[in-house]
Amino acid sequence: MGSIETITSSALSLSSQQSFHSPNRSGHLKTLDIGLDGNTSSTNPFGDILQLSCFHPLHGIVMVCPFKQFDGDRFYDSKYVREYRKKLLDYVHSGKRGFGLHLTGAISNLKSETVANNINVTYSLGRVQVTTTVSCYPILELCDFLHNFPSEVDLVKSILTEETIPSILSILELHRDPSTGLYSTEETPGDDAVEHPFHFSSHILLWHTLARLAKTLSKLKFASGTLNPECLKKKAEQLQTSTLRHFVACNPATSTTMFAYLTDGAGVHTFYHDANDLPTLFIPTWRFADPSSPEHALWTRTMEFGLSPLNTDGFFPQGPYGGLGSVHTRGPWPLGFAQEFIFASLLGDRAAIEDAWRRIRAVCSWTGFSVKPSMRRPGNVILPVGHGLAGLGVSLAVL
């Protein structure tokens, strides 16, 4: 476990000498958003509760916070909305304390350890020992960072010399099946157990990640014993070939050939599509399949099946807000509405675009974001809860 002087993430920046009552507060501290079963909490980086919310069947989302409630009549007042969004951050920067335990003293013994895609952080506060884990997906994030900040070459190279990314690639190789060239998993992106070990959209994501990393390394002219751009490019090409070989099959529900959701690698397939399987949606965007290729037609049929009642375990057509959802929480998900909107946009289907947008607007909160359904009311209308999971807004941002 290596000592560090400063930990910095999108949610937290604390130096090892920072005090809980110090006037020298970081200017870019943000709230930490936590949600479970329809209950959400926003805290400052010291663990003080600044906002609590839950769903009430009569009154909707009930919230307690240290400032005036959002004025629903000003939903389309962009200046007012932006100013209101800043209120929690302004409260954090003001140094005012929230609810809950008020810990005092200086942070000491701040250490971190990287294990696969998790960063384990420990520190002491007086006699209290604090441990936390931050999960991340650093390979694509690193590629995106260099793409958006091309001047940060030295920083990216320094990260590439560390053990994090080679460690992730080594762990992935432990899951590679030599007979098929596929990578096994125990769960779907929706955190549900799989009946067959190989999952389709996970392979699309892995192919994209390997291809992006290879391009980034080539751009940097960076190569090491464990990170070689040519080897990664070849590995991505082999994975694409294996994926096309083993996941293409005839769906008995449609009597057409498409991409299966799961396979055992020996000819047995499961056909299904889930709101969480965004990599499948991004096949043409990521150029896994060219528009004129047979694979693009397979993708179209796969998405058409997934966004139809024939997808019996994943599509829930009942009511005015029916649509794509998940077996994880049965019912239409806002993330599924986003998939329908993006797919219709890629096809240029104006009627489907407008229908998906109607449902998206109905489930958006005042922030313009919505999340996976943990609560709903009669009529199958999904209510947005758990503001830390803004999957719909992030998905639409790709457009």
mmCIF file with all atom_site columns, N, CA and C in Angstrom, residues 13 47 95 151 280 296 317 368:
data_model
loop_
_atom_site.group_PDB
_atom_site.id
_atom_site.type_symbol
_atom_site.label_atom_id
_atom_site.label_alt_id
_atom_site.label_comp_id
_atom_site.label_asym_id
_atom_site.label_entity_id
_atom_site.label_seq_id
_atom_site.pdbx_PDB_ins_code
_atom_site.Cartn_x
_atom_site.Cartn_y
_atom_site.Cartn_z
_atom_site.occupancy
_atom_site.B_iso_or_equiv
_atom_site.pdbx_formal_charge
_atom_site.auth_seq_id
_atom_site.auth_comp_id
_atom_site.auth_asym_id
_atom_site.auth_atom_id
_atom_site.pdbx_PDB_model_num
ATOM 1  N N  . SER A 1 13  ? -11.579 15.843 -2.956  1.00 0.00 ? 13  SER A N  1
ATOM 2  C CA . SER A 1 13  ? -10.177 16.204 -2.964  1.00 0.00 ? 13  SER A CA 1
ATOM 3  C C  . SER A 1 13  ? -9.788  16.585 -1.548  1.00 0.00 ? 13  SER A C  1
ATOM 4  N N  . GLY A 1 47  ? -18.843 13.732 5.166   1.00 0.00 ? 47  GLY A N  1
ATOM 5  C CA . GLY A 1 47  ? -19.890 12.830 5.615   1.00 0.00 ? 47  GLY A CA 1
ATOM 6  C C  . GLY A 1 47  ? -21.099 13.511 6.215   1.00 0.00 ? 47  GLY A C  1
ATOM 7  N N  . GLY A 1 95  ? -18.496 26.024 3.818   1.00 0.00 ? 95  GLY A N  1
ATOM 8  C CA . GLY A 1 95  ? -17.964 25.447 5.044   1.00 0.00 ? 95  GLY A CA 1
ATOM 9  C C  . GLY A 1 95  ? -19.006 25.173 6.107   1.00 0.00 ? 95  GLY A C  1
ATOM 10 N N  . SER A 1 151 ? -2.973  18.153 -24.557 1.00 0.00 ? 151 SER A N  1
ATOM 11 C CA . SER A 1 151 ? -1.729  18.713 -24.019 1.00 0.00 ? 151 SER A CA 1
ATOM 12 C C  . SER A 1 151 ? -1.221  17.948 -22.802 1.00 0.00 ? 151 SER A C  1
ATOM 13 N N  . THR A 1 280 ? -24.355 -2.626 -26.947 1.00 0.00 ? 280 THR A N  1
ATOM 14 C CA . THR A 1 280 ? -25.042 -3.166 -28.130 1.00 0.00 ? 280 THR A CA 1
ATOM 15 C C  . THR A 1 280 ? -25.599 -2.037 -28.983 1.00 0.00 ? 280 THR A C  1
ATOM 16 N N  . HIS A 1 296 ? -24.153 -5.042 -39.715 1.00 0.00 ? 296 HIS A N  1
ATOM 17 C CA . HIS A 1 296 ? -25.026 -3.907 -39.400 1.00 0.00 ? 296 HIS A CA 1
ATOM 18 C C  . HIS A 1 296 ? -26.494 -4.339 -39.475 1.00 0.00 ? 296 HIS A C  1
ATOM 19 N N  . PRO A 1 317 ? -44.612 -3.339 -22.444 1.00 0.00 ? 317 PRO A N  1
ATOM 20 C CA . PRO A 1 317 ? -45.380 -2.395 -23.263 1.00 0.00 ? 317 PRO A CA 1
ATOM 21 C C  . PRO A 1 317 ? -46.589 -1.790 -22.584 1.00 0.00 ? 317 PRO A C  1
ATOM 22 N N  . GLY A 1 368 ? -33.289 17.694 -15.165 1.00 0.00 ? 368 GLY A N  1
ATOM 23 C CA . GLY A 1 368 ? -33.140 17.231 -16.531 1.00 0.00 ? 368 GLY A CA 1
ATOM 24 C C  . GLY A 1 368 ? -32.602 15.823 -16.619 1.00 0.00 ? 368 GLY A C  1
#
